[in-house]
GROMACS .gro file of C-alpha atoms in nm:
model
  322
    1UNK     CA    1  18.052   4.340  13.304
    2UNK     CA    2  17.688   4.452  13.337
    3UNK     CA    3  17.624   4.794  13.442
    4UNK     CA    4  17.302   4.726  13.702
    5UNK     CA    5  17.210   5.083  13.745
    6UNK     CA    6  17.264   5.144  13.365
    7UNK     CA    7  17.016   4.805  13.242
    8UNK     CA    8  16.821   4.772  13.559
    9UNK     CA    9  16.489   5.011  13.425
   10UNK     CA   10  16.479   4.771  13.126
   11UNK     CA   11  16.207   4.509  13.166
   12UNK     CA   12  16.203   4.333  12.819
   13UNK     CA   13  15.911   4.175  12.721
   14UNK     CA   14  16.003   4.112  12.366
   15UNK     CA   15  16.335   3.994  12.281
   16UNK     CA   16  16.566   3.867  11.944
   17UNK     CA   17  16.782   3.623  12.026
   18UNK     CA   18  17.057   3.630  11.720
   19UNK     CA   19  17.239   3.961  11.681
   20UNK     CA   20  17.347   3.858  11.320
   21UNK     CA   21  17.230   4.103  11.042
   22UNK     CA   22  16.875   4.031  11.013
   23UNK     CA   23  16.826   4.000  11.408
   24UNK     CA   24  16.918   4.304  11.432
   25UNK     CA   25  16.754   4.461  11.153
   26UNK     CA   26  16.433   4.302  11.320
   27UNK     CA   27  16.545   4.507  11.635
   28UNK     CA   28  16.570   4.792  11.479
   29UNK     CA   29  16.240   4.763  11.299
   30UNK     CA   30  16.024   4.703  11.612
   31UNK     CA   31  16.160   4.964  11.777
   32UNK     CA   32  16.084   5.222  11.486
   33UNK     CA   33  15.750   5.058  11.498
   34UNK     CA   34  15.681   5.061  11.889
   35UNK     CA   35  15.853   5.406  11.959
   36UNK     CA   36  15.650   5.444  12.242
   37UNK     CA   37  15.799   5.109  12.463
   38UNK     CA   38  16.062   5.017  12.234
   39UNK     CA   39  16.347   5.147  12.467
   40UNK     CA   40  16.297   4.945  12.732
   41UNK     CA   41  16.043   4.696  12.598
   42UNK     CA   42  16.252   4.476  12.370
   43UNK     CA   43  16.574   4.363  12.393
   44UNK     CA   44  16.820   4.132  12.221
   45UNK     CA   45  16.951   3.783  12.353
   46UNK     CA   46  17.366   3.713  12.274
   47UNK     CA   47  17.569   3.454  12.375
   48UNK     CA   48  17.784   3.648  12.673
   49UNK     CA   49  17.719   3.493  12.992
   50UNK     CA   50  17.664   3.882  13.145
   51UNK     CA   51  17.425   4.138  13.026
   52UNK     CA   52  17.522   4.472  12.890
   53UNK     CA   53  17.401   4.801  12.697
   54UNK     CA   54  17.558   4.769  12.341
   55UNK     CA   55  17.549   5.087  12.129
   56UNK     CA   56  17.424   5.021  11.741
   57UNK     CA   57  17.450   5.177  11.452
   58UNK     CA   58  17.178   5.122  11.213
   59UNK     CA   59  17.212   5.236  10.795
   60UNK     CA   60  16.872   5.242  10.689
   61UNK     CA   61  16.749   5.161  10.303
   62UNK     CA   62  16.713   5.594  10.226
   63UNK     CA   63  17.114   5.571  10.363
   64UNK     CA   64  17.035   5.749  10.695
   65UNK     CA   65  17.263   5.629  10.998
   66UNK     CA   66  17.082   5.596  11.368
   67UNK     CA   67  17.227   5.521  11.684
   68UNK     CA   68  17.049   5.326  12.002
   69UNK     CA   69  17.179   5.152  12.240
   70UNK     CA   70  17.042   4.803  12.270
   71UNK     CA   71  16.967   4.612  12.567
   72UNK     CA   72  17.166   4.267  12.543
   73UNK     CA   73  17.052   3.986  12.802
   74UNK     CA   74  17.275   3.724  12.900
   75UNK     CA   75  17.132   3.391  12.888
   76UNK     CA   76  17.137   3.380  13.246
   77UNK     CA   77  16.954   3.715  13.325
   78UNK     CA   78  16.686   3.690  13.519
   79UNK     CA   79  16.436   3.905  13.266
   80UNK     CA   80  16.389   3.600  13.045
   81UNK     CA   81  16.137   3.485  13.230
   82UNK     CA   82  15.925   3.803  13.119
   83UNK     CA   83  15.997   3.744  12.757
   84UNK     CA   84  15.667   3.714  12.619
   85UNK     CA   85  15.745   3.755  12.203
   86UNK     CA   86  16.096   3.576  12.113
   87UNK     CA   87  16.188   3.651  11.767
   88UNK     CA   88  16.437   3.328  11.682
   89UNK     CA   89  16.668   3.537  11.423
   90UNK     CA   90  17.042   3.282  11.409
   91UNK     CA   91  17.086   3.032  11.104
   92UNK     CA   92  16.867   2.689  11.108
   93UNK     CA   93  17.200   2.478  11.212
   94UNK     CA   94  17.178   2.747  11.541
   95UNK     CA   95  16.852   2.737  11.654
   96UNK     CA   96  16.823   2.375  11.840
   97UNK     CA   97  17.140   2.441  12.026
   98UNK     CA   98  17.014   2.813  12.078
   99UNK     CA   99  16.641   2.804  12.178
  100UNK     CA  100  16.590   2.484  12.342
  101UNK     CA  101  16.832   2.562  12.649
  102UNK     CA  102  16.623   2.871  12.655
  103UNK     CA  103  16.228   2.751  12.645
  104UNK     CA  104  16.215   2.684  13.057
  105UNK     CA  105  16.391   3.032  13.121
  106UNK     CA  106  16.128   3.251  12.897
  107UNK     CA  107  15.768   3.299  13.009
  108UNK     CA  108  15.540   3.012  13.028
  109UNK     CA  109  15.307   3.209  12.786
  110UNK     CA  110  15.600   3.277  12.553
  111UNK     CA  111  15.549   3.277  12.175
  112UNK     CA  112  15.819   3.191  11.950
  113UNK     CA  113  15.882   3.292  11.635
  114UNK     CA  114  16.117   3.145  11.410
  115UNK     CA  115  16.251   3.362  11.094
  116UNK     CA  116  16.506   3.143  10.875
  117UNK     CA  117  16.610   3.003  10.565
  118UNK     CA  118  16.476   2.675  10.518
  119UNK     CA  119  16.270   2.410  10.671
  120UNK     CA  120  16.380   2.127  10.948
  121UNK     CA  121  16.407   2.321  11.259
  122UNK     CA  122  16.028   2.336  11.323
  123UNK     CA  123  16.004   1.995  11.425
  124UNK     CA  124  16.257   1.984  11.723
  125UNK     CA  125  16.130   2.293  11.836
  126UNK     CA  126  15.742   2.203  11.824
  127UNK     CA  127  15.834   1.843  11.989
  128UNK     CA  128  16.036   2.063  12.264
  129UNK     CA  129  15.743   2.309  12.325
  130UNK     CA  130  15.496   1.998  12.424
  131UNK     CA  131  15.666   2.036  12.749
  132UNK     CA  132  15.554   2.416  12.767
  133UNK     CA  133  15.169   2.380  12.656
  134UNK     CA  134  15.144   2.723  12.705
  135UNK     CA  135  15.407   2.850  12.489
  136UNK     CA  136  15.343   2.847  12.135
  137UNK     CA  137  15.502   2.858  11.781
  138UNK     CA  138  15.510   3.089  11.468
  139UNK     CA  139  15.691   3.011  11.132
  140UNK     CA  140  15.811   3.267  10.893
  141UNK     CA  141  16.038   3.426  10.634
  142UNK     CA  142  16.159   3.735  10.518
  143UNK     CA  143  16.329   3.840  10.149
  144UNK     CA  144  16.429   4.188  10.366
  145UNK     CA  145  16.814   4.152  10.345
  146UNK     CA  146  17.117   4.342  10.564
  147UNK     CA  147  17.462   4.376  10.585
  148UNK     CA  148  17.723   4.395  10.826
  149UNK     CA  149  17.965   4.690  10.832
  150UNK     CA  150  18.122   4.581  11.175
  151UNK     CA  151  17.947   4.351  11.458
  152UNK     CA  152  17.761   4.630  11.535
  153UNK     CA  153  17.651   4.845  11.254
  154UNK     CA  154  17.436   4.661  11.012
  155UNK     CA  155  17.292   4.851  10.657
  156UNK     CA  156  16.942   4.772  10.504
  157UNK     CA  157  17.055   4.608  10.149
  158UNK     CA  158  16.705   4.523  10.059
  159UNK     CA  159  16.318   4.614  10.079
  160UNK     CA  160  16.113   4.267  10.098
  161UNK     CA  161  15.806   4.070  10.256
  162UNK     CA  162  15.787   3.942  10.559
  163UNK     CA  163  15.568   3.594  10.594
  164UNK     CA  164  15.433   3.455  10.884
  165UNK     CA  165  15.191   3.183  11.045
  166UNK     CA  166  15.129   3.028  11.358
  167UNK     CA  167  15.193   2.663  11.377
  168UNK     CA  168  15.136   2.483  11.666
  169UNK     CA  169  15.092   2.561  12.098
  170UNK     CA  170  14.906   2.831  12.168
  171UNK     CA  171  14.809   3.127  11.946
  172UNK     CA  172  15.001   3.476  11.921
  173UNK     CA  173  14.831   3.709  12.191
  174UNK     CA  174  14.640   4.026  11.985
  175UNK     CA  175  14.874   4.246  12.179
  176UNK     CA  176  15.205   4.059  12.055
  177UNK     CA  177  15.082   4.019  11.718
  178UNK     CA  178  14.974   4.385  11.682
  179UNK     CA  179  15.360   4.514  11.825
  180UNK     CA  180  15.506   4.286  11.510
  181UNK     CA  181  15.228   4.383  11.279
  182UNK     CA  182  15.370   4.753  11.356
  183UNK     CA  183  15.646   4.660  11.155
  184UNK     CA  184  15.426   4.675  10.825
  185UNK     CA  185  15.469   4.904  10.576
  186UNK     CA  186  15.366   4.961  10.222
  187UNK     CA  187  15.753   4.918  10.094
  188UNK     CA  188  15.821   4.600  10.382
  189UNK     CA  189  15.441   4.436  10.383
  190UNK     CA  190  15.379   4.192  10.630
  191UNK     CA  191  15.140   3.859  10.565
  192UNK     CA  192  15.020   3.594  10.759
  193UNK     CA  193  14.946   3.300  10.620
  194UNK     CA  194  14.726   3.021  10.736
  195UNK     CA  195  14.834   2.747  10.684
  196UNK     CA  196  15.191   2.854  10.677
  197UNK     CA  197  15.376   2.560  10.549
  198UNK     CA  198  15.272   2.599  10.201
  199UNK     CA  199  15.452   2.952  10.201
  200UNK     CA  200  15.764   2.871  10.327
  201UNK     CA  201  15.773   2.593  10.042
  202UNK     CA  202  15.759   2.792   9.792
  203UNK     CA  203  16.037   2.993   9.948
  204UNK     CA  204  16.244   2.644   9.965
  205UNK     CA  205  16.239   2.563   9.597
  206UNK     CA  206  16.357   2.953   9.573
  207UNK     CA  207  16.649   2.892   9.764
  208UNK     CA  208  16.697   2.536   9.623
  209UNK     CA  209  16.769   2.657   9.317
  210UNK     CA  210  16.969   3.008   9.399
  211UNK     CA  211  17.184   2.918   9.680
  212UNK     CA  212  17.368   2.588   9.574
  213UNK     CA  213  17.400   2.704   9.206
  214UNK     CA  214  17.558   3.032   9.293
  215UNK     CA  215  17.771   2.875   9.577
  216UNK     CA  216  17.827   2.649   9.293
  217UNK     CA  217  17.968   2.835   9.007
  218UNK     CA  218  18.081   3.128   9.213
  219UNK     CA  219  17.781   3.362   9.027
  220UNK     CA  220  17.553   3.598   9.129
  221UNK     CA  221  17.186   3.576   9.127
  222UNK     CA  222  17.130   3.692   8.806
  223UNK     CA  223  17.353   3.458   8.608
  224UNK     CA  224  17.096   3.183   8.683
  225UNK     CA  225  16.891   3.299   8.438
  226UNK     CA  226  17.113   3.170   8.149
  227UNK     CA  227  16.985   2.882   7.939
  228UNK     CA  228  17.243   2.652   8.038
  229UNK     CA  229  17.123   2.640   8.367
  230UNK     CA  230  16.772   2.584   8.281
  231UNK     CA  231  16.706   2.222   8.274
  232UNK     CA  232  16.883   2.173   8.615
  233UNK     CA  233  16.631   2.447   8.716
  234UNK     CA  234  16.344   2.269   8.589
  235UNK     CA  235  16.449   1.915   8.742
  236UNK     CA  236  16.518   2.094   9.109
  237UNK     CA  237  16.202   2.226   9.085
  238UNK     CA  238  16.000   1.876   9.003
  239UNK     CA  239  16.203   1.726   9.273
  240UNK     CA  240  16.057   1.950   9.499
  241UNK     CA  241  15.672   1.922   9.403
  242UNK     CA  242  15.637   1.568   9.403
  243UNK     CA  243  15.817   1.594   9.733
  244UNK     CA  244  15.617   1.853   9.882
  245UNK     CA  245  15.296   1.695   9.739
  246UNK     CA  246  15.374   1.350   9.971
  247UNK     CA  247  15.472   1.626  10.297
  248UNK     CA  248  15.079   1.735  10.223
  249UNK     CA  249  15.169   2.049  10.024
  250UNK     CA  250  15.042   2.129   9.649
  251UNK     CA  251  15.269   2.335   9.392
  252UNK     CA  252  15.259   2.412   9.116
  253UNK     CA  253  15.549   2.321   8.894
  254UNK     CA  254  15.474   2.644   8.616
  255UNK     CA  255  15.383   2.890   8.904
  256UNK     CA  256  15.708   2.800   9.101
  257UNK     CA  257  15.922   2.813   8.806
  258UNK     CA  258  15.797   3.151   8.752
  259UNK     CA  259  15.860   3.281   9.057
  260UNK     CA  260  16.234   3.164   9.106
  261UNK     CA  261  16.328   3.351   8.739
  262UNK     CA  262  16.113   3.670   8.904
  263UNK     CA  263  16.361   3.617   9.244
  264UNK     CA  264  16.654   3.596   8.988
  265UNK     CA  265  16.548   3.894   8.811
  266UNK     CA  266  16.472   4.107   9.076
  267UNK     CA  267  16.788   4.013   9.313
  268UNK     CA  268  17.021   3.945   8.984
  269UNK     CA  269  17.299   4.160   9.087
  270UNK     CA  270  17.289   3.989   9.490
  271UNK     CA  271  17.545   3.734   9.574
  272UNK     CA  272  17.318   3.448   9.746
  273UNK     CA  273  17.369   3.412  10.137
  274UNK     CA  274  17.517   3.032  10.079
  275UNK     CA  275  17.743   3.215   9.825
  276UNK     CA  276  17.876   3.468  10.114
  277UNK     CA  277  17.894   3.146  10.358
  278UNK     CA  278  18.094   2.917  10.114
  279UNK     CA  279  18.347   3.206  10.031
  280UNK     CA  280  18.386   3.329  10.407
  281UNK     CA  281  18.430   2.961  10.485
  282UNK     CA  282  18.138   2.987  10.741
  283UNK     CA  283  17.903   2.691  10.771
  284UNK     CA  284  17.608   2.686  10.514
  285UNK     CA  285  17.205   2.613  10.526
  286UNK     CA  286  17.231   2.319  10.296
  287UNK     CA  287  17.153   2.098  10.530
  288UNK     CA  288  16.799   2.278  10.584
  289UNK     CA  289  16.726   2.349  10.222
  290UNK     CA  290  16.848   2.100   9.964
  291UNK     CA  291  16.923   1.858  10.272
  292UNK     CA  292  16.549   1.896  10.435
  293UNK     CA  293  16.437   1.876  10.049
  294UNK     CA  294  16.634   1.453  10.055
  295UNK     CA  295  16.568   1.425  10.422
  296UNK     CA  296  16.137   1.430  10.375
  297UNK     CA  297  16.212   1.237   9.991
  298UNK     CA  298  16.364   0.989  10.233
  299UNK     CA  299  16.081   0.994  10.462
  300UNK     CA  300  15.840   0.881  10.195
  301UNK     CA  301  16.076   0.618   9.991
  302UNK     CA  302  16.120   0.878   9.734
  303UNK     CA  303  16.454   0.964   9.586
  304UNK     CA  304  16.579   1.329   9.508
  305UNK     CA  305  16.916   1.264   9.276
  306UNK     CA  306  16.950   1.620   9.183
  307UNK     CA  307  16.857   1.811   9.495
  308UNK     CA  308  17.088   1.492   9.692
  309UNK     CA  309  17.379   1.615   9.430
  310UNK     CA  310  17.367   1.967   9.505
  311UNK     CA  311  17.377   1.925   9.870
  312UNK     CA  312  17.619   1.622   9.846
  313UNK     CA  313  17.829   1.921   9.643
  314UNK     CA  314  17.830   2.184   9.844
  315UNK     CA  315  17.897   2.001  10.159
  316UNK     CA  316  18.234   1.876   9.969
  317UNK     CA  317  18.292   2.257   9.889
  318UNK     CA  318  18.261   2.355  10.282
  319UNK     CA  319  18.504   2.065  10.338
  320UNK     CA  320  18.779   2.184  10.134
  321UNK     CA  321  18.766   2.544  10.200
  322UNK     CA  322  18.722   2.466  10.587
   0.00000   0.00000   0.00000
């Protein structure tokens, strides 16, 4: 049960709701970065209907352990409504039934700031914020990557980039933006990107290609890069650019290519995240990445055979290993 006395000198104004790996790397990261508030300034959001202090234990990438406790608001605490930076952190099939409960409890000024794989969940959530003109919306990604060691504990697997851009409602306050762009260093750069759609793209046709094939064939990363592989590579890829080109959004087809072998290359001894889902029998993203890819081909009379296969395939694989 919550301890009053022990959470009641924490007034969040910045919270993570998702206390998965990266949510709570995030967590971790802006409180390295705003030392000075962090402790009772940001907070994370679970899904226990009280509010408690949860010790963590947090592995960073140099292999140096460091313990905080975290602030963890119910969804019924009364603090929400202070929450001024919300930092959406669960898995695109979470964040409808996560945020939207949530939009008339935060602060009318809220921002929102949604860091997952794929595409899809944007639109919901910008229709939903109409109703909140003052609250506004940020899109983003990050190749940073984490691991669980228990619920709480999480270790920093991977150095990456962080991408953002706002998207639509009102803009990201200076003083919000500057508290993420705290979080930037020379090893874990931060960009924003205007627009931002065009970015998070080319980080689609990245994980169209990875995630189902190594969910696929039960390979890591770096397996990809064999030749047999490399015509289905090229034809995912085309999919996606004359897609993308009728959603508004130029690629190109050589560039893109070139940066999926880099991603190979440089992650080539990873096992993908859909990889992890499919053999933990835990629901998968392909809904929001090979399935957004057919959903917008759909949306424009277009048809998508090899990115509708994939998802058509994995979907059958989370079926019989449910």
């Amino acid at each position: 049960m919550e301890n009053t006395l022990a959470t009641s000198a924490y007034l969040p104004h910045i919270a993570i709701l998702g206390a998965g790996a990266i949510g709570q790397l995030m967590y971790h990261q802006l409180c390295h970065a705003n030392q000075a508030q962090a402790k009772h300034a940001i907070a994370l959001i679970g899904r226990q209907n009280h509010t408690q202090l949860q010790p963590l234990q947090f592995t960073d990438h140099c292999g140096l352990t460091h313990n905080t406790n975290a602030l963890i608001l119910a969804t019924t605490d009364t603090r929400l409504a202070k929450i001024q930076l919300l930092l959406v952190c669960v898995k695109a099939y979470q964040v409808e039934t996560a945020l939207l409960p949530l939009l008339s409890q935060l602060s009318p000024q809220c921002h929102i700031v949604l860091l997952h794989n794929g595409l899809g969940p944007h639109l919901p959530v910008s229709k939903a914020i109409e109703l909140h003109p003052e609250q506004g919306l940020t899109l983003g990604t990050t190749s940073q990557a984490a691991l669980k060691i228990n619920q709480w504990h999480i270790k920093h697997t991977g150095l990456g980039v962080t991408q953002l851009g706002y998207y639509c409602g009102h803009q990201l306050a200076p003083n919000l933006q500057a508290s993420i762009q705290a979080m930037h260093s020379q090893e874990q750069p931060l960009e924003w990107h205007q627009p931002v759609l065009a970015v998070l793209w080319q980080k689609l046709a990245v994980n169209a290609v990875i995630n189902p094939l190594t969910a696929l064939h039960q390979c890591n990363n770096g397996q990809l890069a064999a030749g047999k592989y490399r015509e289905q590579i090229k034809m995912i890829i085309q999919e996606i650019v004359t897609v993308a080109q009728y959603d508004g959004i130029k690629l190109d087809p050589k560039l893109l290519s070139t940066r999926v072998y880099k991603v190979i290359e440089l992650t080539s001894a990873n096992f993908s995240s859909m990889y992890q889902d499919v053999v933990h029998h835990r629901a998968t993203e392909i809904d929001y990445i090979n399935g957004y890819i057919c959903q917008r081909a759909q949306h424009h009379n277009l048809n998508a055979p090899i990115n509708q296969s994939l998802a058509a395939a994995v979907a059958a694989l989370n079926c019989t290993l449910a």
